PDB file of C-alpha atoms in Angstrom:
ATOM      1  CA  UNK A  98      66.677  56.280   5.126  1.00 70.00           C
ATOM      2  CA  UNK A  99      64.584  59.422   4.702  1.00 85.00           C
ATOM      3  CA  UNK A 100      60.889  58.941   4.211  1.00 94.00           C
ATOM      4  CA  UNK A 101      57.612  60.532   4.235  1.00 98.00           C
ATOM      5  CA  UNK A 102      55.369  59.712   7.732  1.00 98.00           C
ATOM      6  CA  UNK A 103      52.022  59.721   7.317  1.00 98.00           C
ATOM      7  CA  UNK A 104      49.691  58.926  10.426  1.00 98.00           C
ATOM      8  CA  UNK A 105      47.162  57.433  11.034  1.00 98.00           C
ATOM      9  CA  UNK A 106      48.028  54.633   8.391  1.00 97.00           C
ATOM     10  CA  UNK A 107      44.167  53.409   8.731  1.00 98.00           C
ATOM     11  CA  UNK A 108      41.310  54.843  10.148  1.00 98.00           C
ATOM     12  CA  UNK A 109      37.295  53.850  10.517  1.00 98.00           C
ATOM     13  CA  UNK A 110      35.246  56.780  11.829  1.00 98.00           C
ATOM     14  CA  UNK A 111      31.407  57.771  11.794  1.00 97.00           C
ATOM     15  CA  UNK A 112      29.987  59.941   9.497  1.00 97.00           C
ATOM     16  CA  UNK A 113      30.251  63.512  11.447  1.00 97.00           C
ATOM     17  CA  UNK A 114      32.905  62.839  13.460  1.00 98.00           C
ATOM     18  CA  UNK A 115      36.623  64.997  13.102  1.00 98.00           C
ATOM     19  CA  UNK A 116      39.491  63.504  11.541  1.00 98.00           C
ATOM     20  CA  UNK A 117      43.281  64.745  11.739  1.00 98.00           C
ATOM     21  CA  UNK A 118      45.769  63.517   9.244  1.00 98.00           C
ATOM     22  CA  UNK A 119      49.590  64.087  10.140  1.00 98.00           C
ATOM     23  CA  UNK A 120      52.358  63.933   7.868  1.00 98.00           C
ATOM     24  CA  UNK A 121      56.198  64.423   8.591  1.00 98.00           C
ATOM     25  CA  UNK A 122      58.258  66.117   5.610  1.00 97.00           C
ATOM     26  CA  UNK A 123      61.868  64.719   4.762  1.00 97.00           C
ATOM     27  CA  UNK A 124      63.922  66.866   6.779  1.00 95.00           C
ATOM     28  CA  UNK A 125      65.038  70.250   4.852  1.00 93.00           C
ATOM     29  CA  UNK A 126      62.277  69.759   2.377  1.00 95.00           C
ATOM     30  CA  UNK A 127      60.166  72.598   1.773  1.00 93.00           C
ATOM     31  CA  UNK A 128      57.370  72.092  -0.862  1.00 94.00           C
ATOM     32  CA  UNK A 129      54.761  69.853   1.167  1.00 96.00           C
ATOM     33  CA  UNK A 130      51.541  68.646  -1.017  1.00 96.00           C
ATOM     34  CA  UNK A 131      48.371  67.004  -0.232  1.00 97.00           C
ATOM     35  CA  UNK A 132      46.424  64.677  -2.266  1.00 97.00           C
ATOM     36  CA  UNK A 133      43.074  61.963  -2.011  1.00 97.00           C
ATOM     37  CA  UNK A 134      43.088  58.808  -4.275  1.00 97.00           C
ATOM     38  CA  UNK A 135      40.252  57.217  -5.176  1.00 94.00           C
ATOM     39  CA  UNK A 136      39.526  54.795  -8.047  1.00 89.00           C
ATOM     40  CA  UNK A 137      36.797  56.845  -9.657  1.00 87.00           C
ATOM     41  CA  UNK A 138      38.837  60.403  -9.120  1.00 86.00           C
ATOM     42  CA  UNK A 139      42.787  59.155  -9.441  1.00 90.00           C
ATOM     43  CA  UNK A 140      45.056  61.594  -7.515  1.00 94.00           C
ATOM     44  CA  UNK A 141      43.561  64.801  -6.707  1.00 94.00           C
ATOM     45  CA  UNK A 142      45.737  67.890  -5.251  1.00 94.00           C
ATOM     46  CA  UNK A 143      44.136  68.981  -2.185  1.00 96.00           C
ATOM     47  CA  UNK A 144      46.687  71.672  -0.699  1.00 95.00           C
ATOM     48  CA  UNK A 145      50.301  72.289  -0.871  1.00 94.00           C
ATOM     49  CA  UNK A 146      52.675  74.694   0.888  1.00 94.00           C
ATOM     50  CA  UNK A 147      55.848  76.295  -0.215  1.00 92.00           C
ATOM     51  CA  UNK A 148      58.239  77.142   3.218  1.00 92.00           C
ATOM     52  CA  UNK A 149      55.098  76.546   5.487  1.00 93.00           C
ATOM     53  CA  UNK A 150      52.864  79.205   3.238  1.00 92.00           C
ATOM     54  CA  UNK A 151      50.026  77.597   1.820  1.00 91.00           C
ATOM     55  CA  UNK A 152      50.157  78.373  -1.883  1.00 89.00           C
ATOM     56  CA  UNK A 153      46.728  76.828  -3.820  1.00 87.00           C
ATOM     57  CA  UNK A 154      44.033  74.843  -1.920  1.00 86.00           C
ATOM     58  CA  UNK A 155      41.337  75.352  -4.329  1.00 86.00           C
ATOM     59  CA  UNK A 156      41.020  71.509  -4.442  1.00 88.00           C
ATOM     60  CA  UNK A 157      39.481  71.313  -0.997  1.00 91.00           C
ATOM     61  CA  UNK A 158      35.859  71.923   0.009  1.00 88.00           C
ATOM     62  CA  UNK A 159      36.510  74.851   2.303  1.00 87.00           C
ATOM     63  CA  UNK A 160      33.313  74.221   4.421  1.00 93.00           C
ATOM     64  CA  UNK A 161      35.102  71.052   5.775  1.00 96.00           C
ATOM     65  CA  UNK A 162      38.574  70.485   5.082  1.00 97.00           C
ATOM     66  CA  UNK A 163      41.523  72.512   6.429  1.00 96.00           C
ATOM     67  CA  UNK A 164      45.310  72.043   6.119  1.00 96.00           C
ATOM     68  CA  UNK A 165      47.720  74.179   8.109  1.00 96.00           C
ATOM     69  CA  UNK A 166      51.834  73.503   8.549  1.00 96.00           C
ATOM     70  CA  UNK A 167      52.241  74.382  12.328  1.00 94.00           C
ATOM     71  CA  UNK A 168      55.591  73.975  11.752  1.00 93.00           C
ATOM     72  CA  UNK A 169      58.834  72.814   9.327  1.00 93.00           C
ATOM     73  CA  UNK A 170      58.547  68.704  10.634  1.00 95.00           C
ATOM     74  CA  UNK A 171      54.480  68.870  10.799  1.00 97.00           C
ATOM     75  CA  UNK A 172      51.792  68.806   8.668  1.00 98.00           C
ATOM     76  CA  UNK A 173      48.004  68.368   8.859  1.00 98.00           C
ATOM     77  CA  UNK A 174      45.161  67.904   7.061  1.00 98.00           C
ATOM     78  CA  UNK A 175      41.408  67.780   8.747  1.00 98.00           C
ATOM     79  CA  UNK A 176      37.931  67.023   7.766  1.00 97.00           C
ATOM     80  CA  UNK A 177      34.964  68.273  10.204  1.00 97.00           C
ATOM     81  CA  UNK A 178      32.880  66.835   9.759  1.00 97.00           C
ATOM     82  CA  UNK A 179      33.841  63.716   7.863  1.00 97.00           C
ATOM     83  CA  UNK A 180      30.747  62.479   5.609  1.00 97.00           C
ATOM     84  CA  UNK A 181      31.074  58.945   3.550  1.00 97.00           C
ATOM     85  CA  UNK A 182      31.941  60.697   0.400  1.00 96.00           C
ATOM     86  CA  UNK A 183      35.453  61.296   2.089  1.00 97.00           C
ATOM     87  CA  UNK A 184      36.209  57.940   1.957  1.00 97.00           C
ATOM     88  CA  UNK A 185      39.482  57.759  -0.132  1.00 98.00           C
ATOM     89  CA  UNK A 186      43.490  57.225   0.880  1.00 98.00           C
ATOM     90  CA  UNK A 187      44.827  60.652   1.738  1.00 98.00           C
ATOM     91  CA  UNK A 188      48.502  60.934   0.762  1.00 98.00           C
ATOM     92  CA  UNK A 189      51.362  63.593   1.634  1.00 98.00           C
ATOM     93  CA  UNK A 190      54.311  64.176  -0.366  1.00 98.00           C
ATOM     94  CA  UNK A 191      57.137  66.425  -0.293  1.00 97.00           C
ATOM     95  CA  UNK A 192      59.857  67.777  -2.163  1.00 95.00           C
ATOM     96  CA  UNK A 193      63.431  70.087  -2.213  1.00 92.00           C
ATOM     97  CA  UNK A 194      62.056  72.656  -4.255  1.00 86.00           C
ATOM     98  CA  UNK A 195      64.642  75.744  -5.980  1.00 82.00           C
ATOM     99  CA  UNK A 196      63.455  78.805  -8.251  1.00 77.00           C
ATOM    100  CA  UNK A 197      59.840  78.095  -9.795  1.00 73.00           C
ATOM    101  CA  UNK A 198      59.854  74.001 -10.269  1.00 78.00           C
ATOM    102  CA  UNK A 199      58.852  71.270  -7.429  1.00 83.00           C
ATOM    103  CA  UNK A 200      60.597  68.735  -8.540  1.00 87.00           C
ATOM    104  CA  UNK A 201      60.795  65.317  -7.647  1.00 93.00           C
ATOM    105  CA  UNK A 202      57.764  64.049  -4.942  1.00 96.00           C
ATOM    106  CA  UNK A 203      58.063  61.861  -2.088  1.00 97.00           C
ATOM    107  CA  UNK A 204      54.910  60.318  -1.197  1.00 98.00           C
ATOM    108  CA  UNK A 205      54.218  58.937   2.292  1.00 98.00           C
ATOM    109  CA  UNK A 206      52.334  55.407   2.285  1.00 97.00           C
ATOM    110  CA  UNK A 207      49.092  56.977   2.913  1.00 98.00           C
ATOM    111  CA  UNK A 208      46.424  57.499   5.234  1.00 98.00           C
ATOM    112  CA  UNK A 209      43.025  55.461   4.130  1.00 98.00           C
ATOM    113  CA  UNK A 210      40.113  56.921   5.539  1.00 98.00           C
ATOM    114  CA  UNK A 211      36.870  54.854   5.788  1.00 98.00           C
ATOM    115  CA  UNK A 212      33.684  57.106   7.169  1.00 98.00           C
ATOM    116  CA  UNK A 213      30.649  54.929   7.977  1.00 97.00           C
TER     117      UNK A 213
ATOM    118  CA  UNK B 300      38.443  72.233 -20.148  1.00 67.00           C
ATOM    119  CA  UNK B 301      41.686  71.219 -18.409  1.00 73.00           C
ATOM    120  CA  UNK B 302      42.109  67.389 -18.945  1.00 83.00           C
ATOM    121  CA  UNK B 303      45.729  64.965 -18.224  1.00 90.00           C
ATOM    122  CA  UNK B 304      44.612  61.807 -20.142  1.00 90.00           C
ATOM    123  CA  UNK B 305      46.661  58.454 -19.993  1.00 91.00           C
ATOM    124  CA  UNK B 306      45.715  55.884 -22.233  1.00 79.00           C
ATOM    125  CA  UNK B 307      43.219  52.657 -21.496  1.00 71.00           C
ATOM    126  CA  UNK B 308      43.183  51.756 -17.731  1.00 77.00           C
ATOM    127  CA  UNK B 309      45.091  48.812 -18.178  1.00 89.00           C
ATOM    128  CA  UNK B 310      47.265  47.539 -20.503  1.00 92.00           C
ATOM    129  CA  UNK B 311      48.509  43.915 -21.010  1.00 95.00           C
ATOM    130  CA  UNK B 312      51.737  42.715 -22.986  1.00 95.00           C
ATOM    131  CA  UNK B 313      53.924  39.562 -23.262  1.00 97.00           C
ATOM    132  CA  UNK B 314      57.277  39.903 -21.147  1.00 97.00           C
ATOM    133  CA  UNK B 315      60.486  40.970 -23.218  1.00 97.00           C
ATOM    134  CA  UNK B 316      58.304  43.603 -24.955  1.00 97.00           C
ATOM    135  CA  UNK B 317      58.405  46.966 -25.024  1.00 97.00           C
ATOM    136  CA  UNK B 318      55.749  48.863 -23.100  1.00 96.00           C
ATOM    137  CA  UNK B 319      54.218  52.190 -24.205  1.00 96.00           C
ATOM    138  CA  UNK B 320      52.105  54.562 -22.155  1.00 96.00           C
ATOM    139  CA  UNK B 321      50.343  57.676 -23.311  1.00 96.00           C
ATOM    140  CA  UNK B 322      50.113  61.042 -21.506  1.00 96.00           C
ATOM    141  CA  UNK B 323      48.252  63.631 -23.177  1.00 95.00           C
ATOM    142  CA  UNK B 324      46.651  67.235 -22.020  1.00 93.00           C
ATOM    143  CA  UNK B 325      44.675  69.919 -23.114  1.00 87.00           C
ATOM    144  CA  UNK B 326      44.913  73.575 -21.884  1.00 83.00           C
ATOM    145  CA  UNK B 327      47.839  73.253 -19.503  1.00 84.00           C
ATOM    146  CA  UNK B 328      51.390  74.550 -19.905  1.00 82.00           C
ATOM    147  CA  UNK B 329      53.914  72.564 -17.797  1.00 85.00           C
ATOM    148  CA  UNK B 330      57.364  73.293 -17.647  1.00 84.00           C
ATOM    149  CA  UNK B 331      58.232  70.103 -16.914  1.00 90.00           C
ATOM    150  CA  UNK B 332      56.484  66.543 -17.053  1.00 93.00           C
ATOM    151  CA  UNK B 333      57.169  63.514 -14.235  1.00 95.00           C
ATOM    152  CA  UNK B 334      56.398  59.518 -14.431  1.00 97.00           C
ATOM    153  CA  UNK B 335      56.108  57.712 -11.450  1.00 98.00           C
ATOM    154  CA  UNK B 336      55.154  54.148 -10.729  1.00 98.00           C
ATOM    155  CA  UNK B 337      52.776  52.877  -8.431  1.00 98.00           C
ATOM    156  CA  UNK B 338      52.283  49.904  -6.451  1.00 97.00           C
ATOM    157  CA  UNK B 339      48.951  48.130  -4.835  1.00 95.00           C
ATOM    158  CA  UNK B 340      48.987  49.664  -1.120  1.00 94.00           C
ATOM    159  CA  UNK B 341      51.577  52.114  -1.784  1.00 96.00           C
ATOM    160  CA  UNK B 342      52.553  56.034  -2.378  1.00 97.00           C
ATOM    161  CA  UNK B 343      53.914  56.975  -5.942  1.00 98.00           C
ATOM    162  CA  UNK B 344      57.659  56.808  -6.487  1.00 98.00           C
ATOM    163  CA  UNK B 345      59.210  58.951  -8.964  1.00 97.00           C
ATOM    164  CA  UNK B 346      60.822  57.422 -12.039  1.00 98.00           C
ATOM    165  CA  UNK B 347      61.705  60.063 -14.510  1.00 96.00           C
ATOM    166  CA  UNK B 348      61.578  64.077 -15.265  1.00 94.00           C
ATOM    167  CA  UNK B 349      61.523  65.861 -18.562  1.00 94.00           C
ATOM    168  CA  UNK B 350      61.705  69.175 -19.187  1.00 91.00           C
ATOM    169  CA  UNK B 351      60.097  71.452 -21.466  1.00 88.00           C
ATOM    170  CA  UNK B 352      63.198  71.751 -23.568  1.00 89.00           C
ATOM    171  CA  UNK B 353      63.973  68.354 -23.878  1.00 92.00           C
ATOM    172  CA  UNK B 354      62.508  65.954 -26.507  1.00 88.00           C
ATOM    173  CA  UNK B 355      63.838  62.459 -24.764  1.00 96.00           C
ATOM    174  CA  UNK B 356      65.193  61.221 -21.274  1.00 96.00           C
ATOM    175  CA  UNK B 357      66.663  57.840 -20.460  1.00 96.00           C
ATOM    176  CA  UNK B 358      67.104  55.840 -17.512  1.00 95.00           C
ATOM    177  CA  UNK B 359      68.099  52.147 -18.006  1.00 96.00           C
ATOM    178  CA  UNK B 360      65.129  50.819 -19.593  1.00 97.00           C
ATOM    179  CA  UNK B 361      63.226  53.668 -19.117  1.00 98.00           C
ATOM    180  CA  UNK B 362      62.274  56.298 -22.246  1.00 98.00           C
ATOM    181  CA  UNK B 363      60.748  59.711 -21.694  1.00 98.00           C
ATOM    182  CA  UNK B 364      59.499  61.589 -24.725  1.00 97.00           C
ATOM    183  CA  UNK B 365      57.954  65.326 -24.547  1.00 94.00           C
ATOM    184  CA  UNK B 366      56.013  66.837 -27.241  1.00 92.00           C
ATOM    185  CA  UNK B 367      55.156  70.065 -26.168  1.00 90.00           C
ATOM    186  CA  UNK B 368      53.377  70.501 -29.597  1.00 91.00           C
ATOM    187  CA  UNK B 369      51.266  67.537 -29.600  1.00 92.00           C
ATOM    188  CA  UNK B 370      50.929  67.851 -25.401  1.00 92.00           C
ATOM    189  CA  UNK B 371      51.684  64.534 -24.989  1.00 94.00           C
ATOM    190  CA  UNK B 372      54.243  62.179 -23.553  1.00 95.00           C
ATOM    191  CA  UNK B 373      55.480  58.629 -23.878  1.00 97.00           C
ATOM    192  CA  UNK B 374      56.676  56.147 -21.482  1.00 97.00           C
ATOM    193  CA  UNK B 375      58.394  53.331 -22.833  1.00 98.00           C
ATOM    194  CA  UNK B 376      59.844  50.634 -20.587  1.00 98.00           C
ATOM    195  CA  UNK B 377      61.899  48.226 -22.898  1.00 97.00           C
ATOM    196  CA  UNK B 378      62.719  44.431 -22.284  1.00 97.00           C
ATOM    197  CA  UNK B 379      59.672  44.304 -19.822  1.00 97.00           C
ATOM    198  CA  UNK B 380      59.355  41.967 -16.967  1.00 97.00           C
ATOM    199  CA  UNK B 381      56.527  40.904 -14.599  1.00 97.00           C
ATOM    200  CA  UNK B 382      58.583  43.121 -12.158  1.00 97.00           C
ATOM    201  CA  UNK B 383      57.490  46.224 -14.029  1.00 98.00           C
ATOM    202  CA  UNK B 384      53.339  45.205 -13.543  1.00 98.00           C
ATOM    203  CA  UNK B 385      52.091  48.455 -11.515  1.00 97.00           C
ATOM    204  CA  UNK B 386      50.117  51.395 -12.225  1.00 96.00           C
ATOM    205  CA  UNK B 387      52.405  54.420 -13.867  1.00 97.00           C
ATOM    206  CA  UNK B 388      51.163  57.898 -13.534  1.00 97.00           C
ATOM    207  CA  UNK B 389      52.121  61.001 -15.595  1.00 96.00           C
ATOM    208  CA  UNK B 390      52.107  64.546 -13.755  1.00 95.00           C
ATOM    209  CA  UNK B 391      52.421  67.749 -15.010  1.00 93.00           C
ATOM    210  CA  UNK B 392      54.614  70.397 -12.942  1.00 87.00           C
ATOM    211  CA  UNK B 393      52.928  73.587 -13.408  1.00 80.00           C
ATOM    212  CA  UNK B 394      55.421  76.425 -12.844  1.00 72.00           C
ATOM    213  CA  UNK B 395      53.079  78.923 -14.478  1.00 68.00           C
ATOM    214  CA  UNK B 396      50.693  77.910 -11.987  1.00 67.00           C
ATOM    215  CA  UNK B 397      52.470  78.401  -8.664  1.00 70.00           C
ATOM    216  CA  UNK B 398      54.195  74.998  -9.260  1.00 77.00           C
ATOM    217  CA  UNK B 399      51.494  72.739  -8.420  1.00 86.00           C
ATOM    218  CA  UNK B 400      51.795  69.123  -9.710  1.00 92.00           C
ATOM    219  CA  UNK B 401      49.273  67.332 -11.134  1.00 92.00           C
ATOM    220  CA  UNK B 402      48.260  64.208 -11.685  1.00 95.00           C
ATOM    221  CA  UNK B 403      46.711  61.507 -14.687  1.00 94.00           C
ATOM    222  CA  UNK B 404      44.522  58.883 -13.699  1.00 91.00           C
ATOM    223  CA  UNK B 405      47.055  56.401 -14.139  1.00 94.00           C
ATOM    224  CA  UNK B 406      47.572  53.587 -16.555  1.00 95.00           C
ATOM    225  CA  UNK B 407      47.447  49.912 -14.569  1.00 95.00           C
ATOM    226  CA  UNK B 408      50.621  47.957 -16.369  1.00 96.00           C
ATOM    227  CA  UNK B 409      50.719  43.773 -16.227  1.00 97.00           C
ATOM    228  CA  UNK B 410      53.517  41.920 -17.573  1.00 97.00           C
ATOM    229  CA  UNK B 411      52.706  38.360 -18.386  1.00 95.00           C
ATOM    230  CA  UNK B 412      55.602  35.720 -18.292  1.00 93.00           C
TER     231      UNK B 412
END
């Protein structure tokens, strides 16, 4: 049964310390997106990567957050340092994606972050 | 401004009904438009596409309307149960716009018996 990984599931950390969010793609999908849900914002698109290239990240504050693919089966998503505000559940999806649409999403269950 | 709207937070109807949620957006130009369903605690799961060309799309009790003229869309889930109580979210896939997808807040569905 092919899913979405996302890791840590839940995480508590103090304001100003680093925090690493993993996600594992479906195998042979190539379009990988990041979003943050909270209930005042909904679903906002952080990142997203097309064959491992990033493609728009203009929805992440660039002084702290930074998402990379090191490779096909891994991506990642950091905050340094993490402040209360980025308190919210962090979610990966990915998709098969041909010629110029995404397609369908497959979300992971979500990372929630809690900074203190 | 760019704005996906998706009408009242919640919306409550009597099981057996039909349910109707509202997408609408201002200054985009998707090529396609997605529903998906989600649950307390859980990721999004994809229900139904629609493409730019296509005024309707049907899956079981599922209706997917596209108005590219009006920018909206309608989700109708007919014969509702309590089983269909969840939050449904519209996105809009931006091929124009490097294919991003993005999201509406979400409308929060309950089904009363």
């Amino acid at each position: 049964d092919a899913r979405v990984t996302q890791t840590p599931r839940h995480k508590v950390t103090e304001m100003g310390q680093e925090v690493t969010m993993r996600c594992q793609p479906i195998l042979g999908h190539n379009t990988v997106f990041w979003y943050r849900q909270t209930m005042m914002q909904g679903l906002e698109l952080l990142a997203y990567f097309r064959n491992r290239a990033p493609l728009d990240d203009s929805g992440m504050p660039k002084d702290r957050f930074s998402a990379e693919m090191p490779d096909a089966t891994l991506a990642t998503l950091k905050i340094q340092p993490s402040e209360p505000r980025d308190s919210a559940v962090y979610f990966c999806a990915s998709a098969q994606s041909e010629g110029a649409s995404t397609g369908e999403l497959f979300f992971g269950e979500g990372s929630r972050l809690t900074v203190l | 401004s760019q704005k996906i709207e998706q009408n009242s937070e919640a919306l409550n109807i009597q099981e057996g009904k039909t349910a109707t949620l509202t997408c609408n957006y201002t200054n985009y130009s998707p090529a396609y438009l997605q529903w998906y369903r989600q649950d307390p605690g859980r990721g999004p799961v994809f229900l139904l596409l629609i493409r730019e060309n296509e005024k309707e799309k049907r899956k079981e009790r599922l209706k997917v309307t596209f108005d590219t003229t009006l920018k909206q869309s309608l989700f109708h889930i007919t014969a509702s149960q309590p089983a269909d109580s969840a939050t449904y979210l519209c996105a809009l896939d931006m091929v124009s716009s490097a294919s991003k997808i993005i999201f509406g807040s979400g409308t929060r569905l309950s089904i009363r018996p």
